[in-house]
Amino acid sequence: MTIAWIYPGQGSQAVGMGKDLRDWEGAASKLALAYDLLGWDPLGLSEEQIQQTRYTQPALFTVSALLTDYCYAQGKAPACTAGHSLGEYSALYAAGVFDFETGLRLVALRGRLMDAAGEEDQGDRAHTGGMAAVIGFDRAKLEYLCEIIPDVAIANDNSPDQVVITGQVEAVQAVCGQLQAKRAVPLKVSGAFHSRFMQAAADEFAQTLEPIAFQPPRVPVYSNCTATASRDPQVLKQALLVQMTAPVRWRETVLQMAADGIQQVWEIGPGNVLTGLVKRTIPALERQNFSALGL
């Protein structure tokens, strides 16, 4: 069976995630490295810390990376990898594009910059950024509203019946008010991720990312920005350079994976958000979740 390993992004975190990884001897060296690099334990976050982007992103990457190591140690291997937003870094790690330390340094910087961008937004009410999940909607009407209402856009195209919109809080509220969706839920995030409000953070992040050498992946990696797979390290790096401001094309990614012959997806990391989205997009795709040791 042709299997894709897929990796969750911010929003899948939970207090205590990955705690059983402490019992696996294969995790010890990386957990020690993570503590030295971060100055805190990625498996020991409090309820308050785990909701802060600067903590959430490195912790999620660490858990997914260690679960990936465990899968490989059990003799498992994917045909390809993909990740949702932050999860793309875990997908690149799983494909061997960069090592654990490089990935963790990048994710830690990404988390700090995105957190800081959100704090700057909060300091200027006219440009406060926010996001909302929209469920059960008319897609054509949503796309039209995002075109005619300034400062709002689709951030995550997750499934046929679920998207996340991003932008100025007032603009997000205006779209939700006119769309008449089944549900519209404001998200507890620190800023308008995957929008132009992240441009300054993306520019600063690019200064660190650009000189890093990416290795050719051992398997194809699907990009959030293109919804297609590549084995070209420069193509994959370019996708990361624009990822912070570009929408996550997850629905299209799932459709493309199926078109490319993927028969099953393994969600490697906490929670089951992505397998739920896969089910709503292509119910025939088989699904497994690996959030703890034991395959």
PDB file of N, CA and C in Angstrom, residues 5-10 12 57-58 60-62 64-65 68 80-100 102-104 106-107 110 114 155-156 194 205 209 214-215 217 219-254 257 267-269 274:
ATOM      1  N   TRP A   5       3.043  10.122   4.822  1.00  0.00           N
ATOM      2  CA  TRP A   5       3.111  10.585   6.211  1.00  0.00           C
ATOM      3  C   TRP A   5       2.757  12.068   6.204  1.00  0.00           C
ATOM      4  N   ILE A   6       1.744  12.434   6.987  1.00  0.00           N
ATOM      5  CA  ILE A   6       1.302  13.822   7.030  1.00  0.00           C
ATOM      6  C   ILE A   6       1.435  14.361   8.454  1.00  0.00           C
ATOM      7  N   TYR A   7       1.704  15.668   8.562  1.00  0.00           N
ATOM      8  CA  TYR A   7       2.089  16.255   9.844  1.00  0.00           C
ATOM      9  C   TYR A   7       1.226  17.461  10.196  1.00  0.00           C
ATOM     10  N   PRO A   8       0.670  17.468  11.419  1.00  0.00           N
ATOM     11  CA  PRO A   8      -0.212  18.555  11.831  1.00  0.00           C
ATOM     12  C   PRO A   8       0.536  19.839  12.136  1.00  0.00           C
ATOM     13  N   GLY A   9      -0.203  20.933  12.096  1.00  0.00           N
ATOM     14  CA  GLY A   9       0.349  22.234  12.419  1.00  0.00           C
ATOM     15  C   GLY A   9      -0.229  22.779  13.708  1.00  0.00           C
ATOM     16  N   GLN A  10      -0.044  24.070  13.908  1.00  0.00           N
ATOM     17  CA  GLN A  10      -0.507  24.718  15.127  1.00  0.00           C
ATOM     18  C   GLN A  10      -2.016  24.577  15.258  1.00  0.00           C
ATOM     19  N   SER A  12      -3.081  21.672  16.878  1.00  0.00           N
ATOM     20  CA  SER A  12      -3.158  20.270  17.303  1.00  0.00           C
ATOM     21  C   SER A  12      -2.480  20.032  18.651  1.00  0.00           C
ATOM     22  N   GLN A  57       5.120  26.040  18.456  1.00  0.00           N
ATOM     23  CA  GLN A  57       5.705  25.546  17.214  1.00  0.00           C
ATOM     24  C   GLN A  57       6.926  24.641  17.443  1.00  0.00           C
ATOM     25  N   PRO A  58       7.901  25.033  18.272  1.00  0.00           N
ATOM     26  CA  PRO A  58       9.015  24.110  18.507  1.00  0.00           C
ATOM     27  C   PRO A  58       8.584  22.816  19.193  1.00  0.00           C
ATOM     28  N   LEU A  60       5.626  21.235  18.930  1.00  0.00           N
ATOM     29  CA  LEU A  60       4.987  20.376  17.942  1.00  0.00           C
ATOM     30  C   LEU A  60       6.010  19.741  17.004  1.00  0.00           C
ATOM     31  N   PHE A  61       6.972  20.538  16.563  1.00  0.00           N
ATOM     32  CA  PHE A  61       8.008  19.993  15.682  1.00  0.00           C
ATOM     33  C   PHE A  61       8.775  18.878  16.383  1.00  0.00           C
ATOM     34  N   THR A  62       9.128  19.089  17.647  1.00  0.00           N
ATOM     35  CA  THR A  62       9.890  18.080  18.386  1.00  0.00           C
ATOM     36  C   THR A  62       9.117  16.782  18.504  1.00  0.00           C
ATOM     37  N   SER A  64       6.593  15.638  16.641  1.00  0.00           N
ATOM     38  CA  SER A  64       6.434  14.990  15.338  1.00  0.00           C
ATOM     39  C   SER A  64       7.746  14.387  14.846  1.00  0.00           C
ATOM     40  N   ALA A  65       8.860  15.086  15.076  1.00  0.00           N
ATOM     41  CA  ALA A  65      10.164  14.571  14.642  1.00  0.00           C
ATOM     42  C   ALA A  65      10.522  13.286  15.386  1.00  0.00           C
ATOM     43  N   THR A  68       8.473  10.475  14.160  1.00  0.00           N
ATOM     44  CA  THR A  68       9.016  10.077  12.862  1.00  0.00           C
ATOM     45  C   THR A  68      10.213   9.154  13.037  1.00  0.00           C
ATOM     46  N   CYS A  80       5.815   9.406   0.445  1.00  0.00           N
ATOM     47  CA  CYS A  80       5.938  10.850   0.328  1.00  0.00           C
ATOM     48  C   CYS A  80       5.547  11.453   1.669  1.00  0.00           C
ATOM     49  N   THR A  81       5.769  12.766   1.841  1.00  0.00           N
ATOM     50  CA  THR A  81       5.386  13.437   3.075  1.00  0.00           C
ATOM     51  C   THR A  81       4.705  14.764   2.738  1.00  0.00           C
ATOM     52  N   ALA A  82       3.932  15.253   3.712  1.00  0.00           N
ATOM     53  CA  ALA A  82       3.275  16.552   3.581  1.00  0.00           C
ATOM     54  C   ALA A  82       2.946  17.035   4.981  1.00  0.00           C
ATOM     55  N   GLY A  83       2.844  18.345   5.142  1.00  0.00           N
ATOM     56  CA  GLY A  83       2.492  18.898   6.444  1.00  0.00           C
ATOM     57  C   GLY A  83       1.644  20.137   6.291  1.00  0.00           C
ATOM     58  N   HIS A  84       0.810  20.381   7.287  1.00  0.00           N
ATOM     59  CA  HIS A  84      -0.098  21.528   7.270  1.00  0.00           C
ATOM     60  C   HIS A  84       0.577  22.703   7.956  1.00  0.00           C
ATOM     61  N   SER A  85       0.909  23.750   7.184  1.00  0.00           N
ATOM     62  CA  SER A  85       1.556  24.952   7.725  1.00  0.00           C
ATOM     63  C   SER A  85       2.848  24.582   8.450  1.00  0.00           C
ATOM     64  N   LEU A  86       2.909  24.773   9.761  1.00  0.00           N
ATOM     65  CA  LEU A  86       4.090  24.380  10.538  1.00  0.00           C
ATOM     66  C   LEU A  86       4.492  22.937  10.255  1.00  0.00           C
ATOM     67  N   GLY A  87       3.517  22.078  10.032  1.00  0.00           N
ATOM     68  CA  GLY A  87       3.801  20.663   9.802  1.00  0.00           C
ATOM     69  C   GLY A  87       4.671  20.396   8.592  1.00  0.00           C
ATOM     70  N   GLU A  88       4.784  21.369   7.683  1.00  0.00           N
ATOM     71  CA  GLU A  88       5.650  21.180   6.524  1.00  0.00           C
ATOM     72  C   GLU A  88       7.106  21.027   6.939  1.00  0.00           C
ATOM     73  N   TYR A  89       7.483  21.642   8.063  1.00  0.00           N
ATOM     74  CA  TYR A  89       8.860  21.478   8.559  1.00  0.00           C
ATOM     75  C   TYR A  89       9.092  20.050   9.020  1.00  0.00           C
ATOM     76  N   SER A  90       8.110  19.454   9.661  1.00  0.00           N
ATOM     77  CA  SER A  90       8.218  18.053  10.066  1.00  0.00           C
ATOM     78  C   SER A  90       8.279  17.153   8.831  1.00  0.00           C
ATOM     79  N   ALA A  91       7.500  17.486   7.795  1.00  0.00           N
ATOM     80  CA  ALA A  91       7.523  16.708   6.563  1.00  0.00           C
ATOM     81  C   ALA A  91       8.899  16.766   5.894  1.00  0.00           C
ATOM     82  N   LEU A  92       9.515  17.939   5.911  1.00  0.00           N
ATOM     83  CA  LEU A  92      10.855  18.089   5.329  1.00  0.00           C
ATOM     84  C   LEU A  92      11.894  17.335   6.151  1.00  0.00           C
ATOM     85  N   TYR A  93      11.756  17.366   7.471  1.00  0.00           N
ATOM     86  CA  TYR A  93      12.660  16.593   8.327  1.00  0.00           C
ATOM     87  C   TYR A  93      12.516  15.101   8.030  1.00  0.00           C
ATOM     88  N   ALA A  94      11.269  14.633   7.933  1.00  0.00           N
ATOM     89  CA  ALA A  94      11.026  13.214   7.677  1.00  0.00           C
ATOM     90  C   ALA A  94      11.625  12.771   6.351  1.00  0.00           C
ATOM     91  N   ALA A  95      11.672  13.688   5.387  1.00  0.00           N
ATOM     92  CA  ALA A  95      12.230  13.369   4.071  1.00  0.00           C
ATOM     93  C   ALA A  95      13.750  13.542   4.016  1.00  0.00           C
ATOM     94  N   GLY A  96      14.370  13.988   5.119  1.00  0.00           N
ATOM     95  CA  GLY A  96      15.822  14.130   5.163  1.00  0.00           C
ATOM     96  C   GLY A  96      16.358  15.395   4.531  1.00  0.00           C
ATOM     97  N   VAL A  97      15.496  16.416   4.375  1.00  0.00           N
ATOM     98  CA  VAL A  97      15.941  17.670   3.753  1.00  0.00           C
ATOM     99  C   VAL A  97      16.876  18.434   4.682  1.00  0.00           C
ATOM    100  N   PHE A  98      16.618  18.370   5.991  1.00  0.00           N
ATOM    101  CA  PHE A  98      17.536  18.932   6.982  1.00  0.00           C
ATOM    102  C   PHE A  98      17.472  18.088   8.248  1.00  0.00           C
ATOM    103  N   ASP A  99      18.458  18.265   9.132  1.00  0.00           N
ATOM    104  CA  ASP A  99      18.497  17.458  10.348  1.00  0.00           C
ATOM    105  C   ASP A  99      17.635  18.089  11.444  1.00  0.00           C
ATOM    106  N   PHE A 100      17.547  17.385  12.571  1.00  0.00           N
ATOM    107  CA  PHE A 100      16.670  17.818  13.660  1.00  0.00           C
ATOM    108  C   PHE A 100      17.074  19.181  14.194  1.00  0.00           C
ATOM    109  N   THR A 102      18.697  21.677  12.744  1.00  0.00           N
ATOM    110  CA  THR A 102      18.379  22.735  11.781  1.00  0.00           C
ATOM    111  C   THR A 102      16.881  23.022  11.770  1.00  0.00           C
ATOM    112  N   GLY A 103      16.080  21.975  11.730  1.00  0.00           N
ATOM    113  CA  GLY A 103      14.636  22.154  11.723  1.00  0.00           C
ATOM    114  C   GLY A 103      14.138  22.847  12.980  1.00  0.00           C
ATOM    115  N   LEU A 104      14.674  22.454  14.128  1.00  0.00           N
ATOM    116  CA  LEU A 104      14.223  23.052  15.383  1.00  0.00           C
ATOM    117  C   LEU A 104      14.625  24.519  15.469  1.00  0.00           C
ATOM    118  N   LEU A 106      15.014  26.568  12.952  1.00  0.00           N
ATOM    119  CA  LEU A 106      14.134  27.304  12.041  1.00  0.00           C
ATOM    120  C   LEU A 106      12.739  27.490  12.647  1.00  0.00           C
ATOM    121  N   VAL A 107      12.195  26.436  13.200  1.00  0.00           N
ATOM    122  CA  VAL A 107      10.850  26.496  13.762  1.00  0.00           C
ATOM    123  C   VAL A 107      10.803  27.411  14.986  1.00  0.00           C
ATOM    124  N   ARG A 110      10.806  30.879  13.640  1.00  0.00           N
ATOM    125  CA  ARG A 110       9.497  31.119  13.018  1.00  0.00           C
ATOM    126  C   ARG A 110       8.448  31.416  14.086  1.00  0.00           C
ATOM    127  N   MET A 114       6.507  35.045  14.438  1.00  0.00           N
ATOM    128  CA  MET A 114       5.058  35.101  14.251  1.00  0.00           C
ATOM    129  C   MET A 114       4.356  35.580  15.516  1.00  0.00           C
ATOM    130  N   ALA A 155      -6.847  31.765   4.456  1.00  0.00           N
ATOM    131  CA  ALA A 155      -5.552  31.351   4.994  1.00  0.00           C
ATOM    132  C   ALA A 155      -5.331  29.863   4.817  1.00  0.00           C
ATOM    133  N   ASN A 156      -6.336  29.067   5.143  1.00  0.00           N
ATOM    134  CA  ASN A 156      -6.238  27.616   5.049  1.00  0.00           C
ATOM    135  C   ASN A 156      -7.455  27.079   4.295  1.00  0.00           C
ATOM    136  N   HIS A 194      -0.579  33.551   7.690  1.00  0.00           N
ATOM    137  CA  HIS A 194      -0.780  33.287   6.263  1.00  0.00           C
ATOM    138  C   HIS A 194      -1.477  34.461   5.570  1.00  0.00           C
ATOM    139  N   PHE A 205      12.678  36.185   8.623  1.00  0.00           N
ATOM    140  CA  PHE A 205      12.923  34.747   8.629  1.00  0.00           C
ATOM    141  C   PHE A 205      13.752  34.330   7.416  1.00  0.00           C
ATOM    142  N   LEU A 209      16.859  31.610   6.702  1.00  0.00           N
ATOM    143  CA  LEU A 209      16.586  30.415   5.905  1.00  0.00           C
ATOM    144  C   LEU A 209      17.435  30.328   4.641  1.00  0.00           C
ATOM    145  N   PHE A 214      19.698  22.885   1.822  1.00  0.00           N
ATOM    146  CA  PHE A 214      18.696  21.825   1.850  1.00  0.00           C
ATOM    147  C   PHE A 214      19.232  20.634   1.061  1.00  0.00           C
ATOM    148  N   GLN A 215      19.025  19.427   1.590  1.00  0.00           N
ATOM    149  CA  GLN A 215      19.448  18.212   0.912  1.00  0.00           C
ATOM    150  C   GLN A 215      18.313  17.672   0.047  1.00  0.00           C
ATOM    151  N   PRO A 217      15.466  15.440  -0.957  1.00  0.00           N
ATOM    152  CA  PRO A 217      14.657  14.573  -0.105  1.00  0.00           C
ATOM    153  C   PRO A 217      14.683  13.119  -0.569  1.00  0.00           C
ATOM    154  N   VAL A 219      12.178  11.172  -0.329  1.00  0.00           N
ATOM    155  CA  VAL A 219      10.863  10.954  -0.955  1.00  0.00           C
ATOM    156  C   VAL A 219      10.301  12.323  -1.337  1.00  0.00           C
ATOM    157  N   PRO A 220       9.347  12.379  -2.247  1.00  0.00           N
ATOM    158  CA  PRO A 220       8.744  13.673  -2.600  1.00  0.00           C
ATOM    159  C   PRO A 220       8.059  14.318  -1.395  1.00  0.00           C
ATOM    160  N   VAL A 221       8.108  15.662  -1.343  1.00  0.00           N
ATOM    161  CA  VAL A 221       7.454  16.433  -0.284  1.00  0.00           C
ATOM    162  C   VAL A 221       6.454  17.378  -0.937  1.00  0.00           C
ATOM    163  N   TYR A 222       5.225  17.365  -0.436  1.00  0.00           N
ATOM    164  CA  TYR A 222       4.186  18.263  -0.936  1.00  0.00           C
ATOM    165  C   TYR A 222       4.279  19.604  -0.228  1.00  0.00           C
ATOM    166  N   SER A 223       4.174  20.667  -0.993  1.00  0.00           N
ATOM    167  CA  SER A 223       4.263  22.020  -0.454  1.00  0.00           C
ATOM    168  C   SER A 223       2.883  22.606  -0.217  1.00  0.00           C
ATOM    169  N   ASN A 224       2.729  23.330   0.900  1.00  0.00           N
ATOM    170  CA  ASN A 224       1.490  24.058   1.187  1.00  0.00           C
ATOM    171  C   ASN A 224       1.159  25.052   0.083  1.00  0.00           C
ATOM    172  N   CYS A 225       2.179  25.695  -0.461  1.00  0.00           N
ATOM    173  CA  CYS A 225       1.976  26.805  -1.386  1.00  0.00           C
ATOM    174  C   CYS A 225       1.567  26.360  -2.782  1.00  0.00           C
ATOM    175  N   THR A 226       2.028  25.170  -3.189  1.00  0.00           N
ATOM    176  CA  THR A 226       1.775  24.710  -4.553  1.00  0.00           C
ATOM    177  C   THR A 226       0.811  23.538  -4.627  1.00  0.00           C
ATOM    178  N   ALA A 227       0.622  22.831  -3.507  1.00  0.00           N
ATOM    179  CA  ALA A 227      -0.215  21.624  -3.465  1.00  0.00           C
ATOM    180  C   ALA A 227       0.321  20.549  -4.412  1.00  0.00           C
ATOM    181  N   THR A 228       1.620  20.601  -4.699  1.00  0.00           N
ATOM    182  CA  THR A 228       2.268  19.587  -5.522  1.00  0.00           C
ATOM    183  C   THR A 228       3.539  19.111  -4.815  1.00  0.00           C
ATOM    184  N   ALA A 229       4.026  17.942  -5.257  1.00  0.00           N
ATOM    185  CA  ALA A 229       5.207  17.351  -4.641  1.00  0.00           C
ATOM    186  C   ALA A 229       6.456  17.683  -5.443  1.00  0.00           C
ATOM    187  N   SER A 230       7.580  17.758  -4.725  1.00  0.00           N
ATOM    188  CA  SER A 230       8.856  18.018  -5.394  1.00  0.00           C
ATOM    189  C   SER A 230       9.976  17.259  -4.685  1.00  0.00           C
ATOM    190  N   ARG A 231      11.011  16.958  -5.428  1.00  0.00           N
ATOM    191  CA  ARG A 231      12.246  16.405  -4.857  1.00  0.00           C
ATOM    192  C   ARG A 231      13.413  17.365  -5.098  1.00  0.00           C
ATOM    193  N   ASP A 232      13.096  18.572  -5.508  1.00  0.00           N
ATOM    194  CA  ASP A 232      14.116  19.589  -5.757  1.00  0.00           C
ATOM    195  C   ASP A 232      14.290  20.425  -4.488  1.00  0.00           C
ATOM    196  N   PRO A 233      15.466  20.376  -3.844  1.00  0.00           N
ATOM    197  CA  PRO A 233      15.640  21.105  -2.584  1.00  0.00           C
ATOM    198  C   PRO A 233      15.444  22.613  -2.722  1.00  0.00           C
ATOM    199  N   GLN A 234      15.795  23.178  -3.875  1.00  0.00           N
ATOM    200  CA  GLN A 234      15.616  24.618  -4.051  1.00  0.00           C
ATOM    201  C   GLN A 234      14.140  24.989  -4.184  1.00  0.00           C
ATOM    202  N   VAL A 235      13.380  24.142  -4.826  1.00  0.00           N
ATOM    203  CA  VAL A 235      11.935  24.369  -4.939  1.00  0.00           C
ATOM    204  C   VAL A 235      11.294  24.306  -3.559  1.00  0.00           C
ATOM    205  N   LEU A 236      11.718  23.349  -2.754  1.00  0.00           N
ATOM    206  CA  LEU A 236      11.163  23.188  -1.411  1.00  0.00           C
ATOM    207  C   LEU A 236      11.548  24.359  -0.508  1.00  0.00           C
ATOM    208  N   LYS A 237      12.759  24.849  -0.666  1.00  0.00           N
ATOM    209  CA  LYS A 237      13.171  26.014   0.128  1.00  0.00           C
ATOM    210  C   LYS A 237      12.387  27.257  -0.291  1.00  0.00           C
ATOM    211  N   GLN A 238      12.214  27.462  -1.576  1.00  0.00           N
ATOM    212  CA  GLN A 238      11.464  28.625  -2.050  1.00  0.00           C
ATOM    213  C   GLN A 238      10.046  28.605  -1.506  1.00  0.00           C
ATOM    214  N   ALA A 239       9.466  27.417  -1.411  1.00  0.00           N
ATOM    215  CA  ALA A 239       8.113  27.307  -0.867  1.00  0.00           C
ATOM    216  C   ALA A 239       8.069  27.767   0.588  1.00  0.00           C
ATOM    217  N   LEU A 240       9.091  27.442   1.359  1.00  0.00           N
ATOM    218  CA  LEU A 240       9.135  27.874   2.760  1.00  0.00           C
ATOM    219  C   LEU A 240       9.313  29.389   2.857  1.00  0.00           C
ATOM    220  N   LEU A 241      10.009  29.970   1.903  1.00  0.00           N
ATOM    221  CA  LEU A 241      10.246  31.409   1.945  1.00  0.00           C
ATOM    222  C   LEU A 241       8.954  32.209   1.830  1.00  0.00           C
ATOM    223  N   VAL A 242       7.965  31.641   1.145  1.00  0.00           N
ATOM    224  CA  VAL A 242       6.701  32.370   0.980  1.00  0.00           C
ATOM    225  C   VAL A 242       5.578  31.799   1.849  1.00  0.00           C
ATOM    226  N   GLN A 243       5.874  30.730   2.576  1.00  0.00           N
ATOM    227  CA  GLN A 243       4.813  30.013   3.278  1.00  0.00           C
ATOM    228  C   GLN A 243       4.117  30.841   4.354  1.00  0.00           C
ATOM    229  N   MET A 244       4.849  31.710   5.047  1.00  0.00           N
ATOM    230  CA  MET A 244       4.257  32.461   6.155  1.00  0.00           C
ATOM    231  C   MET A 244       3.180  33.438   5.704  1.00  0.00           C
ATOM    232  N   THR A 245       3.243  33.871   4.460  1.00  0.00           N
ATOM    233  CA  THR A 245       2.258  34.836   3.958  1.00  0.00           C
ATOM    234  C   THR A 245       1.294  34.232   2.939  1.00  0.00           C
ATOM    235  N   ALA A 246       1.548  32.995   2.513  1.00  0.00           N
ATOM    236  CA  ALA A 246       0.726  32.358   1.481  1.00  0.00           C
ATOM    237  C   ALA A 246      -0.299  31.416   2.116  1.00  0.00           C
ATOM    238  N   PRO A 247      -1.409  31.160   1.426  1.00  0.00           N
ATOM    239  CA  PRO A 247      -2.419  30.258   1.980  1.00  0.00           C
ATOM    240  C   PRO A 247      -1.964  28.809   1.990  1.00  0.00           C
ATOM    241  N   VAL A 248      -2.523  28.037   2.917  1.00  0.00           N
ATOM    242  CA  VAL A 248      -2.279  26.602   3.000  1.00  0.00           C
ATOM    243  C   VAL A 248      -3.314  25.892   2.122  1.00  0.00           C
ATOM    244  N   ARG A 249      -2.849  25.250   1.084  1.00  0.00           N
ATOM    245  CA  ARG A 249      -3.749  24.613   0.114  1.00  0.00           C
ATOM    246  C   ARG A 249      -3.899  23.120   0.449  1.00  0.00           C
ATOM    247  N   TRP A 250      -4.441  22.848   1.638  1.00  0.00           N
ATOM    248  CA  TRP A 250      -4.477  21.461   2.114  1.00  0.00           C
ATOM    249  C   TRP A 250      -5.479  20.608   1.331  1.00  0.00           C
ATOM    250  N   ARG A 251      -6.655  21.134   1.049  1.00  0.00           N
ATOM    251  CA  ARG A 251      -7.656  20.384   0.285  1.00  0.00           C
ATOM    252  C   ARG A 251      -7.075  19.938  -1.052  1.00  0.00           C
ATOM    253  N   GLU A 252      -6.418  20.863  -1.742  1.00  0.00           N
ATOM    254  CA  GLU A 252      -5.819  20.533  -3.032  1.00  0.00           C
ATOM    255  C   GLU A 252      -4.670  19.539  -2.882  1.00  0.00           C
ATOM    256  N   THR A 253      -3.928  19.640  -1.776  1.00  0.00           N
ATOM    257  CA  THR A 253      -2.836  18.702  -1.526  1.00  0.00           C
ATOM    258  C   THR A 253      -3.358  17.284  -1.388  1.00  0.00           C
ATOM    259  N   VAL A 254      -4.436  17.129  -0.627  1.00  0.00           N
ATOM    260  CA  VAL A 254      -5.027  15.800  -0.446  1.00  0.00           C
ATOM    261  C   VAL A 254      -5.527  15.253  -1.781  1.00  0.00           C
ATOM    262  N   MET A 257      -2.471  14.173  -3.779  1.00  0.00           N
ATOM    263  CA  MET A 257      -1.886  12.926  -3.286  1.00  0.00           C
ATOM    264  C   MET A 257      -2.672  11.721  -3.799  1.00  0.00           C
ATOM    265  N   GLU A 267      -1.166  10.199   9.986  1.00  0.00           N
ATOM    266  CA  GLU A 267      -0.948  11.484  10.644  1.00  0.00           C
ATOM    267  C   GLU A 267      -0.007  11.264  11.821  1.00  0.00           C
ATOM    268  N   ILE A 268       1.183  11.849  11.726  1.00  0.00           N
ATOM    269  CA  ILE A 268       2.226  11.617  12.724  1.00  0.00           C
ATOM    270  C   ILE A 268       2.388  12.879  13.563  1.00  0.00           C
ATOM    271  N   GLY A 269       1.883  12.819  14.795  1.00  0.00           N
ATOM    272  CA  GLY A 269       1.889  13.971  15.677  1.00  0.00           C
ATOM    273  C   GLY A 269       0.624  13.967  16.517  1.00  0.00           C
ATOM    274  N   LEU A 274      -5.822  16.342  10.842  1.00  0.00           N
ATOM    275  CA  LEU A 274      -5.596  16.151   9.412  1.00  0.00           C
ATOM    276  C   LEU A 274      -6.328  14.932   8.862  1.00  0.00           C
TER     277      LEU A 274
END
